[in-house]
PDB file of C-alpha atoms in Angstrom:
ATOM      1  CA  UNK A   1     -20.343  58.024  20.132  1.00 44.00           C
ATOM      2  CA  UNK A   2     -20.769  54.251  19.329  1.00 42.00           C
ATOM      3  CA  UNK A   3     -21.950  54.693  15.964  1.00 49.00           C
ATOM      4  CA  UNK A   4     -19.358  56.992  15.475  1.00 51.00           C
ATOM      5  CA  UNK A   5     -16.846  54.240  16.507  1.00 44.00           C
ATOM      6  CA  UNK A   6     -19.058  51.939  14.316  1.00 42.00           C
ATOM      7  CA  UNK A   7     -18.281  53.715  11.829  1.00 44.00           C
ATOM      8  CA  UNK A   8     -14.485  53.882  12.049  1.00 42.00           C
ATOM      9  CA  UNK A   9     -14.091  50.491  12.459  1.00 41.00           C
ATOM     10  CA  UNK A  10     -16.171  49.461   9.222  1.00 38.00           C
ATOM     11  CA  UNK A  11     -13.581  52.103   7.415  1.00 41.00           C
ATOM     12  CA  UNK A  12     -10.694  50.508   8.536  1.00 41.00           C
ATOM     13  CA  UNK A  13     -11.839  47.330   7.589  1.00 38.00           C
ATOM     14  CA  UNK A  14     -12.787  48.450   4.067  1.00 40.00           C
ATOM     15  CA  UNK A  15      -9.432  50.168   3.796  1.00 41.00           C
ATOM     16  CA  UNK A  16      -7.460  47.483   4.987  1.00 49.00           C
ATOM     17  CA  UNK A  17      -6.375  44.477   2.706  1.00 64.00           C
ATOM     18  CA  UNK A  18      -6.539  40.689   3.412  1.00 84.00           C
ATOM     19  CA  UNK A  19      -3.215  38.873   3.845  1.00 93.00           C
ATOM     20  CA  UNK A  20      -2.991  35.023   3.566  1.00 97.00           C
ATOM     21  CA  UNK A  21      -0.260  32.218   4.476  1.00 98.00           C
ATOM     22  CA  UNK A  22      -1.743  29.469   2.975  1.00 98.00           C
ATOM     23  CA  UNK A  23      -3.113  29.273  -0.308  1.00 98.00           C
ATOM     24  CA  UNK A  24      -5.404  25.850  -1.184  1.00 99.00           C
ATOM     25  CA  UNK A  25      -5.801  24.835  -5.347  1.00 99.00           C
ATOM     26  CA  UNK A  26      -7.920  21.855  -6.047  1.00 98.00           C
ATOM     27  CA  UNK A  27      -9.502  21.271 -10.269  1.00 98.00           C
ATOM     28  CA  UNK A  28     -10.893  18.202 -11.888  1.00 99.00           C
ATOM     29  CA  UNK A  29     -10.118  17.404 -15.747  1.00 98.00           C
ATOM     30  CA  UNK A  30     -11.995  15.407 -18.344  1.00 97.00           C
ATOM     31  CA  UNK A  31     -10.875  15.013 -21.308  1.00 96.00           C
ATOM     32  CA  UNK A  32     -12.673  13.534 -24.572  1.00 95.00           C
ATOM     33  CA  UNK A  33     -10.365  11.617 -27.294  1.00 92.00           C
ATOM     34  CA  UNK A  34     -11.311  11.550 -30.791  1.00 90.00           C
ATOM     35  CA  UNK A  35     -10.633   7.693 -30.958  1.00 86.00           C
ATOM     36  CA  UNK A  36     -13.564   5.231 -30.496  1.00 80.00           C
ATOM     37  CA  UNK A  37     -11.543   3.322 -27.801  1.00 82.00           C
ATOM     38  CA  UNK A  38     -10.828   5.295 -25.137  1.00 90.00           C
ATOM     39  CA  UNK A  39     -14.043   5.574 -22.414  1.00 89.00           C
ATOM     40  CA  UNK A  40     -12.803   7.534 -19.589  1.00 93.00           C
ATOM     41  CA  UNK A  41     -10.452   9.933 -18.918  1.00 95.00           C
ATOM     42  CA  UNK A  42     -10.261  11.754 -15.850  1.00 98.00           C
ATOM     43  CA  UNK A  43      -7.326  13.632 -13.717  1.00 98.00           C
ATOM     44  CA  UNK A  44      -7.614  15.634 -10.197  1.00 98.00           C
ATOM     45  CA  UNK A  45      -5.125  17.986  -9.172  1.00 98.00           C
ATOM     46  CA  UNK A  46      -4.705  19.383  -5.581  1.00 99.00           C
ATOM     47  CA  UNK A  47      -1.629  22.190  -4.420  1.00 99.00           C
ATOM     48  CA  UNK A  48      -1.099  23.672  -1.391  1.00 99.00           C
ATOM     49  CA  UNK A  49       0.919  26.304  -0.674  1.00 99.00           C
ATOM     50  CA  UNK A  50       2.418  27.667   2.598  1.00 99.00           C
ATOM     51  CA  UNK A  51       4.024  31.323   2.805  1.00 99.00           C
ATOM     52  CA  UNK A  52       6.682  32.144   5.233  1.00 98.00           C
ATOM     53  CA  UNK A  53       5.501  35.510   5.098  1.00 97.00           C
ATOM     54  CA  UNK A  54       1.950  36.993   5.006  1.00 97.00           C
ATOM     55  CA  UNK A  55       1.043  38.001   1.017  1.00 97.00           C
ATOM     56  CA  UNK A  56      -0.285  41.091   1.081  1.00 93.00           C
ATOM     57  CA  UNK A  57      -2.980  41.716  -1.926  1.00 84.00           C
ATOM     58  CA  UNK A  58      -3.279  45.608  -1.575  1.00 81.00           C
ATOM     59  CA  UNK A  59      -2.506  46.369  -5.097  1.00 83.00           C
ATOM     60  CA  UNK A  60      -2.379  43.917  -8.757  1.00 92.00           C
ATOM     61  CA  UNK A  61      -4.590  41.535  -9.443  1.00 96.00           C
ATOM     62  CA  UNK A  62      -5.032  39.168  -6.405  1.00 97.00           C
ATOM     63  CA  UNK A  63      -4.242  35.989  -8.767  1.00 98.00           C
ATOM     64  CA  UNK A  64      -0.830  37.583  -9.227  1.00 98.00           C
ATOM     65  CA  UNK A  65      -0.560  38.726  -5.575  1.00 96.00           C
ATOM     66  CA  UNK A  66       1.927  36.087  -4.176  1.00 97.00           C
ATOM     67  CA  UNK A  67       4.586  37.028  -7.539  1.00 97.00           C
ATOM     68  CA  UNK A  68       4.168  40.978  -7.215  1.00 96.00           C
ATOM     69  CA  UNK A  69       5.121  40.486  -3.558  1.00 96.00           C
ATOM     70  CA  UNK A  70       8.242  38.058  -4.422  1.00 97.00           C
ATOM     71  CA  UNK A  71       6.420  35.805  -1.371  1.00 98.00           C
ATOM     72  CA  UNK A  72       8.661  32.712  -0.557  1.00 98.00           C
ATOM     73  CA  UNK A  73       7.035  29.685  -0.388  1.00 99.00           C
ATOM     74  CA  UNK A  74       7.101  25.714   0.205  1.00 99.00           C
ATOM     75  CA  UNK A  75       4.393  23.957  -1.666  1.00 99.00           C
ATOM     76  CA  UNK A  76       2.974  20.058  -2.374  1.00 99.00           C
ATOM     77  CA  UNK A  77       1.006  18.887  -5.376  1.00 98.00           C
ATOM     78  CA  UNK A  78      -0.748  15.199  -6.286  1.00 99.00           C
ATOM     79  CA  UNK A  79      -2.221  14.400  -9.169  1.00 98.00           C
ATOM     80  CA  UNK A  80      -4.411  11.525 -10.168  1.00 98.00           C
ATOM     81  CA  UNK A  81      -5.124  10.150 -13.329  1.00 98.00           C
ATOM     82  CA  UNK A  82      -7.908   7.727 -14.137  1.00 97.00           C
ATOM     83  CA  UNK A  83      -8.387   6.144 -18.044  1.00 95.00           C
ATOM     84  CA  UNK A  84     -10.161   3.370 -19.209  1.00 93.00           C
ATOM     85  CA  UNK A  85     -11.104   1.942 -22.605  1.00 89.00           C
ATOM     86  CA  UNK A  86     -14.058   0.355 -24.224  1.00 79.00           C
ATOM     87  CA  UNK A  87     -13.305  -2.892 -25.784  1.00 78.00           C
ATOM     88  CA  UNK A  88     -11.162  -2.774 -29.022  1.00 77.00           C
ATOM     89  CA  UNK A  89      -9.366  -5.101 -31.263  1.00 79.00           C
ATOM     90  CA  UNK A  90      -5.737  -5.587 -30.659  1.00 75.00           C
ATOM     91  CA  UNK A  91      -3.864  -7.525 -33.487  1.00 69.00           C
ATOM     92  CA  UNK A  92      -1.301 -10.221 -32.392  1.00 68.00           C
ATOM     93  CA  UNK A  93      -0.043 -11.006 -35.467  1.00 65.00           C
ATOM     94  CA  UNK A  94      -1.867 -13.350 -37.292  1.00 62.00           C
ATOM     95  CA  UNK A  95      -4.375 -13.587 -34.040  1.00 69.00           C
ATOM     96  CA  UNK A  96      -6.981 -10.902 -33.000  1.00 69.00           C
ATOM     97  CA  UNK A  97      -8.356  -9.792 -29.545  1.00 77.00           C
ATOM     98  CA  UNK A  98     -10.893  -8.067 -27.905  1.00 80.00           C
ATOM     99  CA  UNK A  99      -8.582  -6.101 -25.573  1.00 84.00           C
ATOM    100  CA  UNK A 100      -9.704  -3.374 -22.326  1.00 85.00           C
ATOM    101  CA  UNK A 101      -7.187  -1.504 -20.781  1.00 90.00           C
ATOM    102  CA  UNK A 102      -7.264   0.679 -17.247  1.00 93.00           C
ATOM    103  CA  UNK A 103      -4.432   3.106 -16.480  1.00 94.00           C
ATOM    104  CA  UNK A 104      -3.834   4.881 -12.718  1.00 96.00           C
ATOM    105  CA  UNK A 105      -1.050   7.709 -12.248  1.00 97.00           C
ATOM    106  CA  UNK A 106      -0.297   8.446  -8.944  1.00 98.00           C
ATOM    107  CA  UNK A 107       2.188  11.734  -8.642  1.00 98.00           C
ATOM    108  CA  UNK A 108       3.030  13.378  -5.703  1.00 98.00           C
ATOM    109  CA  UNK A 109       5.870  16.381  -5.908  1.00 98.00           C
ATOM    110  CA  UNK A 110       7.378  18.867  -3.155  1.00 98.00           C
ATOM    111  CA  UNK A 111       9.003  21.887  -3.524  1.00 98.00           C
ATOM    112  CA  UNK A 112      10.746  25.385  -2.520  1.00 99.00           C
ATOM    113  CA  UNK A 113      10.236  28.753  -4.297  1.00 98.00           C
ATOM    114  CA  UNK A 114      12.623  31.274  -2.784  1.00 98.00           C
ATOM    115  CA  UNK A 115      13.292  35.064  -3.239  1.00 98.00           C
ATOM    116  CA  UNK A 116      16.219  37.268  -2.170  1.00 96.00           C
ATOM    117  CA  UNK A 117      16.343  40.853  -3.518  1.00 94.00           C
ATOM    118  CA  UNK A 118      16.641  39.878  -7.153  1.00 96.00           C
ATOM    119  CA  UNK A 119      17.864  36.745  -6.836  1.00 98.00           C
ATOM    120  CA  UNK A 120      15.452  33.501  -7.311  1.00 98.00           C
ATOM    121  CA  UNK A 121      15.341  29.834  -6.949  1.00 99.00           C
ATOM    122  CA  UNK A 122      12.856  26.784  -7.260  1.00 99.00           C
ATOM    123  CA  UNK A 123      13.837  23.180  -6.362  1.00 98.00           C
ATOM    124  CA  UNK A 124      11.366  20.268  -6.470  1.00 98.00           C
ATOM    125  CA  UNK A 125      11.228  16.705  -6.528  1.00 98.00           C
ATOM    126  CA  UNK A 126       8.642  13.811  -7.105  1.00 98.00           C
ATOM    127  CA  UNK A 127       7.305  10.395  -6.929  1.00 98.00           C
ATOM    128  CA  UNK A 128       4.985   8.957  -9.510  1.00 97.00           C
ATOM    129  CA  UNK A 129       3.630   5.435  -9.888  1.00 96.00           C
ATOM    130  CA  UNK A 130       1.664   3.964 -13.303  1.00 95.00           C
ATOM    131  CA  UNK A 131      -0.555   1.072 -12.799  1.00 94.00           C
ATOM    132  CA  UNK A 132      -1.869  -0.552 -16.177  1.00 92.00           C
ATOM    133  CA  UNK A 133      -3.837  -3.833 -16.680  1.00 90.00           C
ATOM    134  CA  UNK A 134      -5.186  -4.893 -20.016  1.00 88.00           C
ATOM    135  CA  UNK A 135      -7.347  -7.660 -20.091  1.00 86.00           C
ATOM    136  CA  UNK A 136      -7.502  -9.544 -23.745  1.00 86.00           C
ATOM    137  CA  UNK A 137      -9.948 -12.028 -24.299  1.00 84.00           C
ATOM    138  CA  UNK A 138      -9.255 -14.642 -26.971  1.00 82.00           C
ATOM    139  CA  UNK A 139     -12.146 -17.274 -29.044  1.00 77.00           C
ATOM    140  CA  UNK A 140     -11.214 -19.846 -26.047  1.00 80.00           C
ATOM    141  CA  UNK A 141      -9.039 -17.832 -23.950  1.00 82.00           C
ATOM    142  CA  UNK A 142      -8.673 -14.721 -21.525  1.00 85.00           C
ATOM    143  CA  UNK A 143      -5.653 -13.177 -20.307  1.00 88.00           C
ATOM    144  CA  UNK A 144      -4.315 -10.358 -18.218  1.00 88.00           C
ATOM    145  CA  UNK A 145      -1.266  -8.653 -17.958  1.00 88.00           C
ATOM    146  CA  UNK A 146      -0.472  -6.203 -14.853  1.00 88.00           C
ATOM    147  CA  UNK A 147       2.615  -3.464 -15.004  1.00 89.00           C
ATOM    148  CA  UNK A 148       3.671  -0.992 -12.655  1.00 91.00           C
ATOM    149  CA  UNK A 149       5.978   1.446 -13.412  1.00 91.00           C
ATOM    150  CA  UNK A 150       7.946   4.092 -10.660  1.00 94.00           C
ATOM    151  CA  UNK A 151       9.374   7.104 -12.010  1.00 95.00           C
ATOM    152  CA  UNK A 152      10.920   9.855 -10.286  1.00 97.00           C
ATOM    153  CA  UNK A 153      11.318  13.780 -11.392  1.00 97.00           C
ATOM    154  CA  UNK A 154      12.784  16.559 -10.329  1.00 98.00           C
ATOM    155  CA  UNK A 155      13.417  20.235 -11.534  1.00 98.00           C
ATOM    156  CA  UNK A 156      15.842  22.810 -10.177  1.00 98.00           C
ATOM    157  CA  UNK A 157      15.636  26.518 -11.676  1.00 99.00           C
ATOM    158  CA  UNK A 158      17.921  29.649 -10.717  1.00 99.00           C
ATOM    159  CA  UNK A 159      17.064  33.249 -11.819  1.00 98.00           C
ATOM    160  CA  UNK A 160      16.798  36.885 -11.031  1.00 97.00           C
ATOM    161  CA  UNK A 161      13.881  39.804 -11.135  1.00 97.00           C
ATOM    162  CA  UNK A 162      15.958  42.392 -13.260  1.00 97.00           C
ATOM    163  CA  UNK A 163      12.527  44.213 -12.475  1.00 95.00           C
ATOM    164  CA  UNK A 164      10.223  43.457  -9.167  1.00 92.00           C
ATOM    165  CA  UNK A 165       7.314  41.805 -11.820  1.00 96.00           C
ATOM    166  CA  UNK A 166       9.498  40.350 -14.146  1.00 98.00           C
ATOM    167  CA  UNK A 167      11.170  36.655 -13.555  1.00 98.00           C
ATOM    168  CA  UNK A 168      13.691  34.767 -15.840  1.00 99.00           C
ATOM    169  CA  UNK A 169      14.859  31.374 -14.679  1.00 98.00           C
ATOM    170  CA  UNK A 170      16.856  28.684 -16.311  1.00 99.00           C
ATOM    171  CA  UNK A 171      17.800  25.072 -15.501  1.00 98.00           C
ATOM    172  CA  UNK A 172      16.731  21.502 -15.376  1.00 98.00           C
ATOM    173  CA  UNK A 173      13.871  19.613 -15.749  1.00 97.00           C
ATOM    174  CA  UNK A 174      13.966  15.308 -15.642  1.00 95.00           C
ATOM    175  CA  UNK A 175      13.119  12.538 -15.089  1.00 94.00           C
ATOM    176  CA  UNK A 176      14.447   8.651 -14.132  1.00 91.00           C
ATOM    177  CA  UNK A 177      12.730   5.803 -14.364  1.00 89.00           C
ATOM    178  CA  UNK A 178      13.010   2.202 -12.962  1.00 84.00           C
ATOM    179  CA  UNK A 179      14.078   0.763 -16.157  1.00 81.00           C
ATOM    180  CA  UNK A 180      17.998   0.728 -17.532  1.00 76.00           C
ATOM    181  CA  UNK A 181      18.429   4.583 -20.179  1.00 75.00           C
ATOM    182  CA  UNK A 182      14.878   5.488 -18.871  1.00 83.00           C
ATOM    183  CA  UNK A 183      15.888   8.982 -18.032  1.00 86.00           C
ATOM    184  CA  UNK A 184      16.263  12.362 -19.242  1.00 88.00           C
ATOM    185  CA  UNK A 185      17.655  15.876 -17.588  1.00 92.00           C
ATOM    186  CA  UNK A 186      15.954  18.513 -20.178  1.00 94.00           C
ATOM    187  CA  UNK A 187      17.170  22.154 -20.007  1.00 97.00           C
ATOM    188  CA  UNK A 188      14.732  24.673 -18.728  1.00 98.00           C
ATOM    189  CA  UNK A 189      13.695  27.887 -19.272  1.00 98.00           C
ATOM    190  CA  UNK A 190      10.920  30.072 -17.347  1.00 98.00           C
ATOM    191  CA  UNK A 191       9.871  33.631 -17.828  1.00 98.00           C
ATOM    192  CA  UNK A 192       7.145  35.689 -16.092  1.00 99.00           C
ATOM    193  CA  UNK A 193       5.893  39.473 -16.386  1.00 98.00           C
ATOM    194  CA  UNK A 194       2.992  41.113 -14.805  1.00 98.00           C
ATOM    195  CA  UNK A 195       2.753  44.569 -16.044  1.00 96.00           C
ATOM    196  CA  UNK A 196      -0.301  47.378 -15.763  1.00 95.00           C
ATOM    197  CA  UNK A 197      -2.478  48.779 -18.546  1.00 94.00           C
ATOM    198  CA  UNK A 198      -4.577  51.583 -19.081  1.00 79.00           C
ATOM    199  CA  UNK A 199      -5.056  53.707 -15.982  1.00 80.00           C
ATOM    200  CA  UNK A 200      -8.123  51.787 -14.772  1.00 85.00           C
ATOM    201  CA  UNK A 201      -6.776  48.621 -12.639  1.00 88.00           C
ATOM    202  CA  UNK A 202      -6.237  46.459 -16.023  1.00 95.00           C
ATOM    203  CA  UNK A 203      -3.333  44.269 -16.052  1.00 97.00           C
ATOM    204  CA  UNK A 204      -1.588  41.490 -18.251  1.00 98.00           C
ATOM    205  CA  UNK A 205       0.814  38.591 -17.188  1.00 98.00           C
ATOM    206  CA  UNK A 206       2.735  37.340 -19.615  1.00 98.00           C
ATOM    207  CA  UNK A 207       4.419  33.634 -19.000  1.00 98.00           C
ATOM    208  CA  UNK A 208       6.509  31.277 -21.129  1.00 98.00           C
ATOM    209  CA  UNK A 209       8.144  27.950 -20.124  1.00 98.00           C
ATOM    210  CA  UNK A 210      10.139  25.394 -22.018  1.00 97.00           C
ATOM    211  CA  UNK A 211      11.616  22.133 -21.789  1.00 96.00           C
ATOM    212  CA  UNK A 212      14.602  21.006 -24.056  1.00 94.00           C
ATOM    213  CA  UNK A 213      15.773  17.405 -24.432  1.00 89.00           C
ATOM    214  CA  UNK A 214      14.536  14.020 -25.848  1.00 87.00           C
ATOM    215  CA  UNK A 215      11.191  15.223 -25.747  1.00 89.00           C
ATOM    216  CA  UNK A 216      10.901  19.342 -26.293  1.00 94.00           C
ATOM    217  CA  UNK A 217       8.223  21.405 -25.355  1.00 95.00           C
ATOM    218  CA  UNK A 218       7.026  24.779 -24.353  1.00 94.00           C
ATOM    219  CA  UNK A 219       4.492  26.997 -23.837  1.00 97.00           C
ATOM    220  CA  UNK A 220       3.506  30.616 -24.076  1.00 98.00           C
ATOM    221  CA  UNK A 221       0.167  31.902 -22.156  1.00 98.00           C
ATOM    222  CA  UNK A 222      -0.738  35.581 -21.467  1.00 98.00           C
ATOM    223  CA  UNK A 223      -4.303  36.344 -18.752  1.00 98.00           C
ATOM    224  CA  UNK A 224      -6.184  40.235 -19.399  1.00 98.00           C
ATOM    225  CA  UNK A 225      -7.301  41.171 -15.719  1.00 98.00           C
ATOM    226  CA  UNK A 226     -10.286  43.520 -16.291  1.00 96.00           C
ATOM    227  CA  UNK A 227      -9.749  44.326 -12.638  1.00 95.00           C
ATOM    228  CA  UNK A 228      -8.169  42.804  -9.641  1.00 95.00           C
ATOM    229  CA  UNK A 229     -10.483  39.680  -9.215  1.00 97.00           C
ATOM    230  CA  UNK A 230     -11.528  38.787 -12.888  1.00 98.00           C
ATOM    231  CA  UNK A 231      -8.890  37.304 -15.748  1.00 98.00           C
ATOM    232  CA  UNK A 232      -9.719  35.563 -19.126  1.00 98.00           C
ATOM    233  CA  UNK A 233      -6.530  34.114 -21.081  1.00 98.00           C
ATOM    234  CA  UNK A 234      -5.153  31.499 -23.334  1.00 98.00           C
ATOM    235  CA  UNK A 235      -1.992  29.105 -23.697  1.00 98.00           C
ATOM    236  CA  UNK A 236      -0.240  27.816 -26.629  1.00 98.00           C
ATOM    237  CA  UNK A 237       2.042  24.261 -26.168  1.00 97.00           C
ATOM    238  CA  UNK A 238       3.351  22.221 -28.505  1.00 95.00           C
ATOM    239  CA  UNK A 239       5.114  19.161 -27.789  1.00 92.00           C
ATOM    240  CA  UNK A 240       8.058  17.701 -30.045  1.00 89.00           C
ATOM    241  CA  UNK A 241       9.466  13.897 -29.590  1.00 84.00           C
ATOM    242  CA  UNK A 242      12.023  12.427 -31.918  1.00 78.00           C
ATOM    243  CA  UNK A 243      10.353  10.198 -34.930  1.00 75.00           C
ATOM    244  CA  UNK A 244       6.920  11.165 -34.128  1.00 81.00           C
ATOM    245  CA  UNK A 245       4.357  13.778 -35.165  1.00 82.00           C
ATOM    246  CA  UNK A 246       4.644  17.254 -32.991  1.00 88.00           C
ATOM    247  CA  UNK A 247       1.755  17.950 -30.591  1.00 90.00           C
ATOM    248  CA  UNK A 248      -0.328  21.183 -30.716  1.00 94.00           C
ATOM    249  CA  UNK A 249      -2.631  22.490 -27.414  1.00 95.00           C
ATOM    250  CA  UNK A 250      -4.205  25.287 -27.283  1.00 97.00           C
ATOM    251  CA  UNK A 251      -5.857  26.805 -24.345  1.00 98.00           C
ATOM    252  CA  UNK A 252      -8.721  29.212 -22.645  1.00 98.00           C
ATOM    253  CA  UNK A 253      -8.970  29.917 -19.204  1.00 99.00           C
ATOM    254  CA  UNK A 254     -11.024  32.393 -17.431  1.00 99.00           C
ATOM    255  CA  UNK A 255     -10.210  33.068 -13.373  1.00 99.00           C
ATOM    256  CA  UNK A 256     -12.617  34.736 -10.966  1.00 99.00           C
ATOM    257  CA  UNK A 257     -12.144  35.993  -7.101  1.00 98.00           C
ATOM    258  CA  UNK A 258     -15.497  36.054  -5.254  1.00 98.00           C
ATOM    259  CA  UNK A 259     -13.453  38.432  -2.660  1.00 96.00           C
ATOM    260  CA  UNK A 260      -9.920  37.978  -1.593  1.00 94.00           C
ATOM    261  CA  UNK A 261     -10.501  34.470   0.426  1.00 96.00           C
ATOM    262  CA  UNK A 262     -11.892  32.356  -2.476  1.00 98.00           C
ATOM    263  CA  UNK A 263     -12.063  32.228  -6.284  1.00 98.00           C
ATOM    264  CA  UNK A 264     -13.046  29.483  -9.031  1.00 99.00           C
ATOM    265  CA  UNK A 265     -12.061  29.011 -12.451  1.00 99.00           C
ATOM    266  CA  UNK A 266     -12.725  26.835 -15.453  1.00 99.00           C
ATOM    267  CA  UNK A 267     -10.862  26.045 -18.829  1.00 99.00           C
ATOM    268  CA  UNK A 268     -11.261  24.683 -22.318  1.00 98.00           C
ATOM    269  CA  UNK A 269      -8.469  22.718 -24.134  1.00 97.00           C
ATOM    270  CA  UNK A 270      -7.815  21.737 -28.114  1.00 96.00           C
ATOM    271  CA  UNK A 271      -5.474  19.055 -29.114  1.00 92.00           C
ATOM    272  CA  UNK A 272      -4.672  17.531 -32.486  1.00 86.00           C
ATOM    273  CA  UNK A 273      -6.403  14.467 -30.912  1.00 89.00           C
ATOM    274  CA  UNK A 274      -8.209  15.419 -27.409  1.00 93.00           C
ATOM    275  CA  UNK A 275     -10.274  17.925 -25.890  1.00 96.00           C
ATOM    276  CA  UNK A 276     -10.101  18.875 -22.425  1.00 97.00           C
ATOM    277  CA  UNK A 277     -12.719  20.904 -20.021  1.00 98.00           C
ATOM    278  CA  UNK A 278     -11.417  22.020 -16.364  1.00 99.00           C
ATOM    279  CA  UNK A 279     -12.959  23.315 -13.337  1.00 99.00           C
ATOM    280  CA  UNK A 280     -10.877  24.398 -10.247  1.00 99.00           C
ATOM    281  CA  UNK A 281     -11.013  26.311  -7.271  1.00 99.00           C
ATOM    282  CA  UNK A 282      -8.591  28.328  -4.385  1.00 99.00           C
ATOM    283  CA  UNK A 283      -8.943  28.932  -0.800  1.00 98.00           C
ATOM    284  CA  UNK A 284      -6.614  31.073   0.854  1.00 98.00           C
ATOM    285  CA  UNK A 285      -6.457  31.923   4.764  1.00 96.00           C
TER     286      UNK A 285
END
């Protein structure tokens, strides 16, 4: 009899499927410039992510789990950004200087993700704070010069799920800074579509977001999940300012779910200029 219900018990549990509230992203970021000047350039990222319902991750891949099940959500990110140069000559007119430069970025956003039936929204606001001091040292002279800088952003988005896994959002996307015309409200787009292939627990997401004002960019990015817990894609962005030279990025990013609790990933970024290598975790409960 008790291995009996032993052994009903361990069925249920292996038929059952894990359901999470909170949902815990963390990933560090170094990237290497092609210039001779810049030493160190570092950024961590940390998310988290509270559901107001339980996400169920009984079918799709369990990346996409949260989306299939149209799970509303509040969520708060901060970011961090460390650079620092090597010394470097820095022309003042007709003078020279050995210059060194540090950079922080502080930048700390919260927001709402909402679903009704087919109707969708996504609100979010932050705070972000750049601290810069470059130090320039002269034949018979040193000085320093300090600047901070507060900015603010924000992005609202309205949409609708024509389809339960596909999303299309538009809105706005900006930005206003402490300075007088240091602003900008870019139209936004966002699309999203997680679809099956093949009849052996394959999948594909499909995602494209845009930005469209003083500065322009977008992305497109599409993930393969061989099954449920393992995903290998790329992203495409390009980035388009007035007067300057567009910027190209191109992305690979792999994802893997030890079992449905926790799951790391890494990624590999190309610029025109920069290379980037990630590494990131979740942690759901």
């Amino acid at each position: 009899m008790k291995r009996s219900l032993l052994a009903i018990a361990i069925a249920t549990l292996a038929s059952s499927s894990f359901a999470y509230n909170v949902q815990l992203d963390g990933g560090f970021s170094y990237f290497d410039h092609d210039n001779d000047f810049i030493d160190t350039d570092n950024q961590f990222d940390i998310k988290g992510t509270y559901y107001f319902n339980p996400v169920q991750s009984k079918t799709g891949p369990l990346n996409e789990a949260a989306f299939l099940g149209h799970n509303s959500n509040v969520y708060a990110k901060y970011t961090y950004n460390y650079m620092e140069s090597k010394d470097y000559i820095d022309d003042f007119g007709n003078s020279y200087a050995l210059a060194k430069d540090e950079r922080e970025i502080h930048h700390v956003v919260g927001g709402l993700e909402y679903f009704y039936e087919q109707f969708y929204a996504n609100a979010e606001v932050g705070f972000g704070r750049l601290k810069d001091e470059s130090e320039y040292r002269f034949a018979n002279a040193k000085t320093t010069v300090k600047d901070d800088y507060d900015v603010t952003t924000y992005r609202a988005l309205v949409g609708f799920t024509p389809i339960s896994n596909l999303l299309l959002a538009a809105g706005v996307d900006g930005y206003y800074g402490e300075n007088d015309g240091d602003d900008d409200a870019a139209f936004a787009v966002t699309a999203k579509y997680v679809a099956p292939v093949g009849p052996s627990g394959q999948y594909v997401n499909l995602e494209a977001n845009g930005t469209f004002g003083d500065t322009d960019h977008y992305e497109i990015g599409a993930d393969y999940y061989l099954n449920k817990a393992f995903s290998i894609g790329t992203v495409y962005e390009r980035q388009d300012e007035k007067d300057t030279d567009a910027v190209d990025y191109f992305t690979l990013r792999t994802k893997y779910f030890i079992n449905d609790v926790a799951a790391v990933g890494a990624a590999i970024g190309f610029g025109d200029d920069v290379q980037a290598y990630n590494i990131n975790a979740t942690f759901r409960f």
